[in-house]
Amino acid sequence: MQPIRMVDLHTQYERIKAEVDAAMARVLESTAFIKGPEVEQFEQELGAVVGAQVISCANGTDALQIAMMALGFQPGDEVILPVHTYVATAEVMALLRLKPVFVDVDPRSFNIDARQIEKAITPKTVAIVPVHLYGQCADMEPILAIAAKHHLQVIEDAAQALGATYTFSNGEKRQAGTMGTIGTTSFFPSKNLGCFGDGGALFTRDAALAERLRMIANHGQRIKYHHDIIGINSRLDTLQAAILRVKLKYLSGYIRSRLEVANYYDQHLDNGRVVVPHRSENSSHVFHQYTIRTERRDQLKKHLEKLQIPTMIYYPVPLHLQKAYRQPEYPEGCFPVTEELSRSVISLPIHTEMTSEQLAYICQAINTF
Ligand SMILES: *Cc1c(COP(=O)(O)O)cnc(C)c1O
């Protein structure tokens, strides 16, 4: 049996090596390393897939920062986000001197608990940032309704959910990242659409806002050396765009492979021992992570390690208990669901190259623990 990995980027590369190498050689020959034609072509192609304008940038964290800069938030403004998420979401708020306002998550979906958002809103609130965690959309219909009622912007952090589809109660379907004012995503190598370094993008359906995002990502300029607004240096490398153009063609296949792994786990893991991921009725799941819950999490992790099965904990320390993000109004115990999840979640290997032999071995190891 091949060694089991959390992600297997090497085998994935081997399968498309000829195409990727040719695309990279094209860029090297052109030497158009920054803002080469492949960047715009990639934006067009991804835009057609998600149904929004795409503005590429250097990484998913920058994408969040650019979004918050574009919407003109001022120091002291409050932004609501789930407390069970990756640090990047809160980090950019702190950098812009905004106040992260945490909300607990739903224990089944792991996403922000829409029923708890309204009580976190104050006169200073300017936005809600739902995170589509592990590959499944947050419950956007009620979130958008709350935002509309209170005149708040919505920035979706879709770094883990590119390609997930949300279905509204009227039957309308939208892609993750295209429902709020702005959506953001990441092309970090291990993400569902990963490049060979850092990369990110913003989505919007508003042409004027798209122009503003594009300017901010490029030093606030529309015309070179004419800076109309304050921006940052955050561009997607041409090499990464060329690689992403190749991989984008395989994205739906990659998602299908992940779904097959998730279906296998669902069917073969013993429900009495572990809680398998909940599938929401209104969102598809692209399984960036396959995250189970168990009371004896740390022992299970050690047991699997001994059997050469890697696992990861996303996330072991909730944001409100992180040294850098502690605030007196968020003492230990104030977000019971997130705190419980930080003790019970464990993510199993899931990627596009897993074999049925590996899956059977992992399920057997968990079911006999
Ligand atoms: C990966 C990730 C990011 C950050 O993306 P980078 O490209 O690594 O900067 C932001 N939010 C979430 C939820 C992520 O998973």
mmCIF file of N, CA, C and O in Angstrom, residues 201-296:
data_model
loop_
_atom_site.group_PDB
_atom_site.id
_atom_site.type_symbol
_atom_site.label_atom_id
_atom_site.label_comp_id
_atom_site.label_asym_id
_atom_site.label_seq_id
_atom_site.Cartn_x
_atom_site.Cartn_y
_atom_site.Cartn_z
ATOM 1 N N ALA A 201 -8.030 34.853 -4.720
ATOM 2 C CA ALA A 201 -8.914 35.604 -5.613
ATOM 3 C C ALA A 201 -10.107 36.150 -4.846
ATOM 4 O O ALA A 201 -10.449 35.666 -3.764
ATOM 5 N N LEU A 202 -10.696 37.191 -5.456
ATOM 6 C CA LEU A 202 -11.941 37.772 -4.946
ATOM 7 C C LEU A 202 -13.015 37.601 -6.013
ATOM 8 O O LEU A 202 -12.711 37.617 -7.204
ATOM 9 N N PHE A 203 -14.263 37.455 -5.537
ATOM 10 C CA PHE A 203 -15.404 37.355 -6.447
ATOM 11 C C PHE A 203 -16.374 38.486 -6.146
ATOM 12 O O PHE A 203 -16.621 38.807 -4.980
ATOM 13 N N THR A 204 -16.946 39.068 -7.189
ATOM 14 C CA THR A 204 -18.061 39.990 -6.992
ATOM 15 C C THR A 204 -18.889 40.022 -8.256
ATOM 16 O O THR A 204 -18.392 39.706 -9.341
ATOM 17 N N ARG A 205 -20.153 40.393 -8.113
ATOM 18 C CA ARG A 205 -21.025 40.534 -9.279
ATOM 19 C C ARG A 205 -21.272 42.000 -9.576
ATOM 20 O O ARG A 205 -22.102 42.330 -10.413
ATOM 21 N N ASP A 206 -20.535 42.898 -8.883
ATOM 22 C CA ASP A 206 -20.711 44.339 -9.017
ATOM 23 C C ASP A 206 -19.499 44.893 -9.785
ATOM 24 O O ASP A 206 -18.370 44.850 -9.294
ATOM 25 N N ALA A 207 -19.730 45.401 -10.992
ATOM 26 C CA ALA A 207 -18.627 45.802 -11.871
ATOM 27 C C ALA A 207 -17.791 46.938 -11.260
ATOM 28 O O ALA A 207 -16.562 46.925 -11.356
ATOM 29 N N ALA A 208 -18.451 47.908 -10.617
ATOM 30 C CA ALA A 208 -17.707 49.032 -10.044
ATOM 31 C C ALA A 208 -16.835 48.555 -8.879
ATOM 32 O O ALA A 208 -15.684 48.971 -8.720
ATOM 33 N N LEU A 209 -17.387 47.658 -8.094
ATOM 34 C CA LEU A 209 -16.630 47.108 -6.970
ATOM 35 C C LEU A 209 -15.457 46.264 -7.486
ATOM 36 O O LEU A 209 -14.354 46.313 -6.920
ATOM 37 N N ALA A 210 -15.671 45.531 -8.561
ATOM 38 C CA ALA A 210 -14.603 44.720 -9.158
ATOM 39 C C ALA A 210 -13.429 45.621 -9.533
ATOM 40 O O ALA A 210 -12.264 45.288 -9.275
ATOM 41 N N GLU A 211 -13.735 46.765 -10.116
ATOM 42 C CA GLU A 211 -12.698 47.726 -10.525
ATOM 43 C C GLU A 211 -11.913 48.207 -9.299
ATOM 44 O O GLU A 211 -10.681 48.286 -9.306
ATOM 45 N N ARG A 212 -12.638 48.503 -8.237
ATOM 46 C CA ARG A 212 -12.003 48.980 -7.007
ATOM 47 C C ARG A 212 -11.100 47.903 -6.381
ATOM 48 O O ARG A 212 -9.986 48.187 -5.934
ATOM 49 N N LEU A 213 -11.591 46.674 -6.368
ATOM 50 C CA LEU A 213 -10.798 45.558 -5.814
ATOM 51 C C LEU A 213 -9.519 45.379 -6.632
ATOM 52 O O LEU A 213 -8.434 45.170 -6.085
ATOM 53 N N ARG A 214 -9.655 45.464 -7.937
ATOM 54 C CA ARG A 214 -8.515 45.305 -8.838
ATOM 55 C C ARG A 214 -7.458 46.379 -8.564
ATOM 56 O O ARG A 214 -6.258 46.115 -8.550
ATOM 57 N N MET A 215 -7.937 47.607 -8.332
ATOM 58 C CA MET A 215 -7.003 48.710 -8.050
ATOM 59 C C MET A 215 -6.298 48.488 -6.717
ATOM 60 O O MET A 215 -5.082 48.662 -6.606
ATOM 61 N N ILE A 216 -7.062 48.117 -5.698
ATOM 62 C CA ILE A 216 -6.453 47.950 -4.369
ATOM 63 C C ILE A 216 -5.399 46.846 -4.392
ATOM 64 O O ILE A 216 -4.336 46.979 -3.787
ATOM 65 N N ALA A 217 -5.656 45.778 -5.145
ATOM 66 C CA ALA A 217 -4.692 44.677 -5.214
ATOM 67 C C ALA A 217 -3.411 45.093 -5.934
ATOM 68 O O ALA A 217 -2.404 44.409 -5.859
ATOM 69 N N ASN A 218 -3.455 46.221 -6.635
ATOM 70 C CA ASN A 218 -2.310 46.665 -7.431
ATOM 71 C C ASN A 218 -1.938 48.116 -7.103
ATOM 72 O O ASN A 218 -1.965 48.992 -7.954
ATOM 73 N N HIS A 219 -1.636 48.371 -5.813
ATOM 74 C CA HIS A 219 -1.147 49.690 -5.369
ATOM 75 C C HIS A 219 -2.136 50.833 -5.606
ATOM 76 O O HIS A 219 -1.717 51.984 -5.733
ATOM 77 N N GLY A 220 -3.416 50.513 -5.697
ATOM 78 C CA GLY A 220 -4.405 51.583 -5.832
ATOM 79 C C GLY A 220 -4.364 52.310 -7.155
ATOM 80 O O GLY A 220 -4.841 53.442 -7.257
ATOM 81 N N GLN A 221 -3.780 51.656 -8.147
ATOM 82 C CA GLN A 221 -3.653 52.340 -9.441
ATOM 83 C C GLN A 221 -4.497 51.676 -10.524
ATOM 84 O O GLN A 221 -4.671 50.466 -10.551
ATOM 85 N N ARG A 222 -5.023 52.515 -11.405
ATOM 86 C CA ARG A 222 -5.682 52.013 -12.612
ATOM 87 C C ARG A 222 -4.680 52.178 -13.756
ATOM 88 O O ARG A 222 -4.497 51.309 -14.571
ATOM 89 N N ILE A 223 -4.027 53.361 -13.729
ATOM 90 C CA ILE A 223 -2.976 53.655 -14.710
ATOM 91 C C ILE A 223 -1.656 53.651 -13.942
ATOM 92 O O ILE A 223 -1.574 54.176 -12.819
ATOM 93 N N LYS A 224 -0.645 53.008 -14.505
ATOM 94 C CA LYS A 224 0.635 52.851 -13.824
ATOM 95 C C LYS A 224 1.163 54.189 -13.306
ATOM 96 O O LYS A 224 1.198 55.184 -14.033
ATOM 97 N N TYR A 225 1.564 54.201 -12.039
ATOM 98 C CA TYR A 225 2.121 55.375 -11.338
ATOM 99 C C TYR A 225 1.098 56.480 -11.070
ATOM 100 O O TYR A 225 1.470 57.595 -10.735
ATOM 101 N N HIS A 226 -0.193 56.190 -11.215
ATOM 102 C CA HIS A 226 -1.252 57.135 -10.832
ATOM 103 C C HIS A 226 -2.094 56.455 -9.761
ATOM 104 O O HIS A 226 -2.884 55.560 -10.066
ATOM 105 N N HIS A 227 -1.886 56.856 -8.505
ATOM 106 C CA HIS A 227 -2.480 56.148 -7.379
ATOM 107 C C HIS A 227 -3.691 56.906 -6.842
ATOM 108 O O HIS A 227 -3.547 57.905 -6.164
ATOM 109 N N ASP A 228 -4.878 56.447 -7.169
ATOM 110 C CA ASP A 228 -6.115 57.134 -6.785
ATOM 111 C C ASP A 228 -6.556 56.762 -5.379
ATOM 112 O O ASP A 228 -7.190 57.553 -4.693
ATOM 113 N N ILE A 229 -6.276 55.546 -4.971
ATOM 114 C CA ILE A 229 -6.643 55.109 -3.627
ATOM 115 C C ILE A 229 -5.458 54.337 -3.029
ATOM 116 O O ILE A 229 -4.550 53.951 -3.759
ATOM 117 N N ILE A 230 -5.512 54.125 -1.710
ATOM 118 C CA ILE A 230 -4.424 53.386 -1.077
ATOM 119 C C ILE A 230 -4.638 51.893 -1.337
ATOM 120 O O ILE A 230 -5.723 51.361 -1.099
ATOM 121 N N GLY A 231 -3.603 51.255 -1.844
ATOM 122 C CA GLY A 231 -3.715 49.828 -2.145
ATOM 123 C C GLY A 231 -2.605 49.040 -1.502
ATOM 124 O O GLY A 231 -1.908 49.527 -0.600
ATOM 125 N N ILE A 232 -2.457 47.817 -1.930
ATOM 126 C CA ILE A 232 -1.358 46.969 -1.476
ATOM 127 C C ILE A 232 -0.763 46.278 -2.702
ATOM 128 O O ILE A 232 -1.306 46.387 -3.808
ATOM 129 N N ASN A 233 0.351 45.586 -2.494
ATOM 130 C CA ASN A 233 0.954 44.825 -3.578
ATOM 131 C C ASN A 233 0.531 43.374 -3.423
ATOM 132 O O ASN A 233 1.093 42.647 -2.618
ATOM 133 N N SER A 234 -0.485 42.980 -4.158
ATOM 134 C CA SER A 234 -0.995 41.617 -4.009
ATOM 135 C C SER A 234 -1.459 41.102 -5.367
ATOM 136 O O SER A 234 -2.610 41.276 -5.742
ATOM 137 N N ARG A 235 -0.544 40.496 -6.088
ATOM 138 C CA ARG A 235 -0.875 40.015 -7.424
ATOM 139 C C ARG A 235 -0.629 38.517 -7.519
ATOM 140 O O ARG A 235 0.230 37.979 -6.828
ATOM 141 N N LEU A 236 -1.409 37.865 -8.379
ATOM 142 C CA LEU A 236 -1.182 36.444 -8.650
ATOM 143 C C LEU A 236 -0.066 36.358 -9.685
ATOM 144 O O LEU A 236 -0.137 36.990 -10.738
ATOM 145 N N ASP A 237 0.979 35.570 -9.401
ATOM 146 C CA ASP A 237 2.067 35.404 -10.363
ATOM 147 C C ASP A 237 1.544 34.770 -11.654
ATOM 148 O O ASP A 237 0.693 33.880 -11.611
ATOM 149 N N THR A 238 2.124 35.178 -12.766
ATOM 150 C CA THR A 238 1.730 34.596 -14.058
ATOM 151 C C THR A 238 1.956 33.076 -14.060
ATOM 152 O O THR A 238 1.136 32.318 -14.586
ATOM 153 N N LEU A 239 3.065 32.644 -13.454
ATOM 154 C CA LEU A 239 3.332 31.198 -13.394
ATOM 155 C C LEU A 239 2.200 30.456 -12.683
ATOM 156 O O LEU A 239 1.751 29.402 -13.122
ATOM 157 N N GLN A 240 1.757 31.022 -11.570
ATOM 158 C CA GLN A 240 0.669 30.379 -10.819
ATOM 159 C C GLN A 240 -0.620 30.385 -11.627
ATOM 160 O O GLN A 240 -1.377 29.411 -11.622
ATOM 161 N N ALA A 241 -0.877 31.489 -12.335
ATOM 162 C CA ALA A 241 -2.095 31.564 -13.158
ATOM 163 C C ALA A 241 -2.063 30.492 -14.239
ATOM 164 O O ALA A 241 -3.086 29.847 -14.528
ATOM 165 N N ALA A 242 -0.895 30.287 -14.843
ATOM 166 C CA ALA A 242 -0.779 29.293 -15.914
ATOM 167 C C ALA A 242 -1.035 27.887 -15.362
ATOM 168 O O ALA A 242 -1.712 27.069 -15.996
ATOM 169 N N ILE A 243 -0.515 27.623 -14.165
ATOM 170 C CA ILE A 243 -0.740 26.315 -13.525
ATOM 171 C C ILE A 243 -2.226 26.163 -13.182
ATOM 172 O O ILE A 243 -2.834 25.113 -13.423
ATOM 173 N N LEU A 244 -2.805 27.227 -12.650
ATOM 174 C CA LEU A 244 -4.220 27.174 -12.255
ATOM 175 C C LEU A 244 -5.135 26.986 -13.470
ATOM 176 O O LEU A 244 -6.175 26.334 -13.365
ATOM 177 N N ARG A 245 -4.746 27.531 -14.608
ATOM 178 C CA ARG A 245 -5.576 27.348 -15.821
ATOM 179 C C ARG A 245 -5.632 25.866 -16.189
ATOM 180 O O ARG A 245 -6.680 25.367 -16.590
ATOM 181 N N VAL A 246 -4.516 25.178 -16.034
ATOM 182 C CA VAL A 246 -4.513 23.734 -16.314
ATOM 183 C C VAL A 246 -5.384 23.024 -15.278
ATOM 184 O O VAL A 246 -6.275 22.235 -15.617
ATOM 185 N N LYS A 247 -5.164 23.337 -14.006
ATOM 186 C CA LYS A 247 -5.857 22.584 -12.948
ATOM 187 C C LYS A 247 -7.352 22.889 -12.892
ATOM 188 O O LYS A 247 -8.140 22.038 -12.480
ATOM 189 N N LEU A 248 -7.736 24.081 -13.319
ATOM 190 C CA LEU A 248 -9.161 24.441 -13.297
ATOM 191 C C LEU A 248 -9.992 23.457 -14.136
ATOM 192 O O LEU A 248 -11.119 23.121 -13.776
ATOM 193 N N LYS A 249 -9.395 22.975 -15.222
ATOM 194 C CA LYS A 249 -10.109 22.016 -16.079
ATOM 195 C C LYS A 249 -10.431 20.725 -15.326
ATOM 196 O O LYS A 249 -11.341 19.994 -15.688
ATOM 197 N N TYR A 250 -9.660 20.448 -14.298
ATOM 198 C CA TYR A 250 -9.846 19.200 -13.550
ATOM 199 C C TYR A 250 -10.621 19.395 -12.241
ATOM 200 O O TYR A 250 -10.847 18.442 -11.512
ATOM 201 N N LEU A 251 -11.000 20.654 -11.953
ATOM 202 C CA LEU A 251 -11.597 20.926 -10.640
ATOM 203 C C LEU A 251 -12.831 20.077 -10.369
ATOM 204 O O LEU A 251 -12.963 19.501 -9.282
ATOM 205 N N SER A 252 -13.735 19.961 -11.347
ATOM 206 C CA SER A 252 -14.951 19.188 -11.047
ATOM 207 C C SER A 252 -14.592 17.718 -10.820
ATOM 208 O O SER A 252 -15.218 17.051 -9.982
ATOM 209 N N GLY A 253 -13.591 17.217 -11.532
ATOM 210 C CA GLY A 253 -13.130 15.840 -11.293
ATOM 211 C C GLY A 253 -12.501 15.699 -9.909
ATOM 212 O O GLY A 253 -12.726 14.710 -9.209
ATOM 213 N N TYR A 254 -11.730 16.722 -9.517
ATOM 214 C CA TYR A 254 -11.117 16.695 -8.178
ATOM 215 C C TYR A 254 -12.201 16.663 -7.098
ATOM 216 O O TYR A 254 -12.096 15.938 -6.104
ATOM 217 N N ILE A 255 -13.231 17.464 -7.312
ATOM 218 C CA ILE A 255 -14.316 17.502 -6.317
ATOM 219 C C ILE A 255 -15.022 16.135 -6.272
ATOM 220 O O ILE A 255 -15.332 15.620 -5.194
ATOM 221 N N ARG A 256 -15.227 15.556 -7.453
ATOM 222 C CA ARG A 256 -15.878 14.239 -7.505
ATOM 223 C C ARG A 256 -15.040 13.189 -6.750
ATOM 224 O O ARG A 256 -15.575 12.384 -5.993
ATOM 225 N N SER A 257 -13.723 13.227 -6.935
ATOM 226 C CA SER A 257 -12.857 12.266 -6.224
ATOM 227 C C SER A 257 -12.979 12.443 -4.715
ATOM 228 O O SER A 257 -13.023 11.471 -3.956
ATOM 229 N N ARG A 258 -13.000 13.690 -4.259
ATOM 230 C CA ARG A 258 -13.131 13.955 -2.824
ATOM 231 C C ARG A 258 -14.461 13.434 -2.295
ATOM 232 O O ARG A 258 -14.544 12.870 -1.199
ATOM 233 N N LEU A 259 -15.500 13.650 -3.110
ATOM 234 C CA LEU A 259 -16.836 13.204 -2.709
ATOM 235 C C LEU A 259 -16.879 11.673 -2.599
ATOM 236 O O LEU A 259 -17.510 11.121 -1.699
ATOM 237 N N GLU A 260 -16.191 10.996 -3.505
ATOM 238 C CA GLU A 260 -16.150 9.530 -3.444
ATOM 239 C C GLU A 260 -15.473 9.055 -2.157
ATOM 240 O O GLU A 260 -15.927 8.108 -1.520
ATOM 241 N N VAL A 261 -14.395 9.744 -1.765
ATOM 242 C CA VAL A 261 -13.717 9.401 -0.512
ATOM 243 C C VAL A 261 -14.675 9.621 0.659
ATOM 244 O O VAL A 261 -14.823 8.753 1.534
ATOM 245 N N ALA A 262 -15.349 10.784 0.653
ATOM 246 C CA ALA A 262 -16.271 11.110 1.748
ATOM 247 C C ALA A 262 -17.404 10.091 1.826
ATOM 248 O O ALA A 262 -17.785 9.649 2.917
ATOM 249 N N ASN A 263 -17.926 9.703 0.663
ATOM 250 C CA ASN A 263 -19.014 8.711 0.645
ATOM 251 C C ASN A 263 -18.539 7.374 1.222
ATOM 252 O O ASN A 263 -19.263 6.716 1.957
ATOM 253 N N TYR A 264 -17.304 7.014 0.889
ATOM 254 C CA TYR A 264 -16.750 5.762 1.415
ATOM 255 C C TYR A 264 -16.666 5.815 2.939
ATOM 256 O O TYR A 264 -17.111 4.900 3.643
ATOM 257 N N TYR A 265 -16.090 6.930 3.434
ATOM 258 C CA TYR A 265 -15.996 7.086 4.898
ATOM 259 C C TYR A 265 -17.397 7.025 5.528
ATOM 260 O O TYR A 265 -17.618 6.347 6.534
ATOM 261 N N ASP A 266 -18.343 7.777 4.942
ATOM 262 C CA ASP A 266 -19.717 7.796 5.483
ATOM 263 C C ASP A 266 -20.263 6.377 5.623
ATOM 264 O O ASP A 266 -20.889 6.031 6.618
ATOM 265 N N GLN A 267 -20.022 5.564 4.576
ATOM 266 C CA GLN A 267 -20.619 4.228 4.552
ATOM 267 C C GLN A 267 -19.881 3.228 5.438
ATOM 268 O O GLN A 267 -20.475 2.284 5.921
ATOM 269 N N HIS A 268 -18.578 3.448 5.628
ATOM 270 C CA HIS A 268 -17.795 2.406 6.310
ATOM 271 C C HIS A 268 -17.371 2.733 7.737
ATOM 272 O O HIS A 268 -16.956 1.838 8.462
ATOM 273 N N LEU A 269 -17.459 3.994 8.136
ATOM 274 C CA LEU A 269 -17.092 4.309 9.523
ATOM 275 C C LEU A 269 -18.236 3.921 10.447
ATOM 276 O O LEU A 269 -19.408 4.103 10.095
ATOM 277 N N ASP A 270 -17.881 3.404 11.606
ATOM 278 C CA ASP A 270 -18.883 2.953 12.577
ATOM 279 C C ASP A 270 -19.480 4.176 13.286
ATOM 280 O O ASP A 270 -18.806 4.842 14.072
ATOM 281 N N ASN A 271 -20.768 4.408 12.969
ATOM 282 C CA ASN A 271 -21.474 5.571 13.513
ATOM 283 C C ASN A 271 -21.575 5.600 15.027
ATOM 284 O O ASN A 271 -21.777 6.647 15.620
ATOM 285 N N GLY A 272 -21.455 4.419 15.630
ATOM 286 C CA GLY A 272 -21.532 4.355 17.080
ATOM 287 C C GLY A 272 -20.265 4.896 17.737
ATOM 288 O O GLY A 272 -20.270 5.281 18.900
ATOM 289 N N ARG A 273 -19.175 4.925 16.987
ATOM 290 C CA ARG A 273 -17.891 5.345 17.554
ATOM 291 C C ARG A 273 -17.547 6.787 17.232
ATOM 292 O O ARG A 273 -16.940 7.480 18.039
ATOM 293 N N VAL A 274 -17.868 7.201 16.014
ATOM 294 C CA VAL A 274 -17.511 8.569 15.604
ATOM 295 C C VAL A 274 -18.722 9.220 14.935
ATOM 296 O O VAL A 274 -19.605 8.528 14.441
ATOM 297 N N VAL A 275 -18.747 10.550 14.957
ATOM 298 C CA VAL A 275 -19.825 11.292 14.294
ATOM 299 C C VAL A 275 -19.295 11.747 12.938
ATOM 300 O O VAL A 275 -18.338 12.523 12.870
ATOM 301 N N VAL A 276 -19.904 11.244 11.858
ATOM 302 C CA VAL A 276 -19.442 11.621 10.519
ATOM 303 C C VAL A 276 -20.021 12.996 10.160
ATOM 304 O O VAL A 276 -20.992 13.443 10.772
ATOM 305 N N PRO A 277 -19.447 13.683 9.171
ATOM 306 C CA PRO A 277 -19.908 15.043 8.858
ATOM 307 C C PRO A 277 -21.375 15.082 8.431
ATOM 308 O O PRO A 277 -21.841 14.203 7.714
ATOM 309 N N HIS A 278 -22.054 16.108 8.901
ATOM 310 C CA HIS A 278 -23.441 16.340 8.532
ATOM 311 C C HIS A 278 -23.481 16.940 7.126
ATOM 312 O O HIS A 278 -22.675 17.791 6.788
ATOM 313 N N ARG A 279 -24.422 16.495 6.302
ATOM 314 C CA ARG A 279 -24.578 17.102 4.967
ATOM 315 C C ARG A 279 -25.801 18.007 5.007
ATOM 316 O O ARG A 279 -26.916 17.542 5.233
ATOM 317 N N SER A 280 -25.551 19.283 4.788
ATOM 318 C CA SER A 280 -26.644 20.243 4.867
ATOM 319 C C SER A 280 -27.586 20.078 3.676
ATOM 320 O O SER A 280 -27.174 19.671 2.587
ATOM 321 N N GLU A 281 -28.882 20.393 3.878
ATOM 322 C CA GLU A 281 -29.860 20.202 2.792
ATOM 323 C C GLU A 281 -29.678 21.255 1.709
ATOM 324 O O GLU A 281 -30.023 21.029 0.565
ATOM 325 N N ASN A 282 -29.162 22.440 2.099
ATOM 326 C CA ASN A 282 -29.116 23.512 1.097
ATOM 327 C C ASN A 282 -27.725 23.805 0.542
ATOM 328 O O ASN A 282 -27.547 24.763 -0.191
ATOM 329 N N SER A 283 -26.751 22.991 0.874
ATOM 330 C CA SER A 283 -25.439 23.203 0.265
ATOM 331 C C SER A 283 -24.824 21.880 -0.143
ATOM 332 O O SER A 283 -24.937 20.889 0.573
ATOM 333 N N SER A 284 -24.169 21.885 -1.296
ATOM 334 C CA SER A 284 -23.346 20.720 -1.630
ATOM 335 C C SER A 284 -22.076 20.813 -0.791
ATOM 336 O O SER A 284 -21.806 21.836 -0.167
ATOM 337 N N HIS A 285 -21.312 19.748 -0.751
ATOM 338 C CA HIS A 285 -20.103 19.701 0.067
ATOM 339 C C HIS A 285 -18.946 19.334 -0.860
ATOM 340 O O HIS A 285 -19.052 18.363 -1.609
ATOM 341 N N VAL A 286 -17.869 20.129 -0.844
ATOM 342 C CA VAL A 286 -16.724 19.806 -1.706
ATOM 343 C C VAL A 286 -15.576 19.166 -0.907
ATOM 344 O O VAL A 286 -14.501 18.935 -1.436
ATOM 345 N N PHE A 287 -15.851 18.892 0.374
ATOM 346 C CA PHE A 287 -14.937 18.132 1.226
ATOM 347 C C PHE A 287 -13.467 18.551 1.115
ATOM 348 O O PHE A 287 -12.599 17.738 0.823
ATOM 349 N N HIS A 288 -13.232 19.829 1.400
ATOM 350 C CA HIS A 288 -11.842 20.240 1.604
ATOM 351 C C HIS A 288 -11.271 19.431 2.769
ATOM 352 O O HIS A 288 -10.120 19.005 2.735
ATOM 353 N N GLN A 289 -12.089 19.241 3.792
ATOM 354 C CA GLN A 289 -11.726 18.355 4.904
ATOM 355 C C GLN A 289 -12.860 17.378 5.155
ATOM 356 O O GLN A 289 -14.023 17.699 4.936
ATOM 357 N N TYR A 290 -12.501 16.179 5.614
ATOM 358 C CA TYR A 290 -13.483 15.234 6.113
ATOM 359 C C TYR A 290 -13.263 15.169 7.617
ATOM 360 O O TYR A 290 -12.281 14.582 8.086
ATOM 361 N N THR A 291 -14.133 15.842 8.346
ATOM 362 C CA THR A 291 -13.904 16.062 9.773
ATOM 363 C C THR A 291 -14.931 15.313 10.599
ATOM 364 O O THR A 291 -16.132 15.568 10.485
ATOM 365 N N ILE A 292 -14.441 14.392 11.411
ATOM 366 C CA ILE A 292 -15.331 13.620 12.273
ATOM 367 C C ILE A 292 -15.191 14.116 13.706
ATOM 368 O O ILE A 292 -14.276 14.891 14.025
ATOM 369 N N ARG A 293 -16.095 13.659 14.559
ATOM 370 C CA ARG A 293 -16.019 14.031 15.974
ATOM 371 C C ARG A 293 -16.010 12.774 16.819
ATOM 372 O O ARG A 293 -16.712 11.812 16.513
ATOM 373 N N THR A 294 -15.203 12.840 17.878
ATOM 374 C CA THR A 294 -15.190 11.733 18.836
ATOM 375 C C THR A 294 -14.685 12.242 20.177
ATOM 376 O O THR A 294 -13.804 13.100 20.225
ATOM 377 N N GLU A 295 -15.275 11.710 21.238
ATOM 378 C CA GLU A 295 -14.877 12.154 22.584
ATOM 379 C C GLU A 295 -13.432 11.797 22.898
ATOM 380 O O GLU A 295 -12.748 12.519 23.599
ATOM 381 N N ARG A 296 -12.988 10.658 22.346
ATOM 382 C CA ARG A 296 -11.607 10.226 22.648
ATOM 383 C C ARG A 296 -10.667 10.608 21.509
ATOM 384 O O ARG A 296 -9.855 9.823 21.050
#
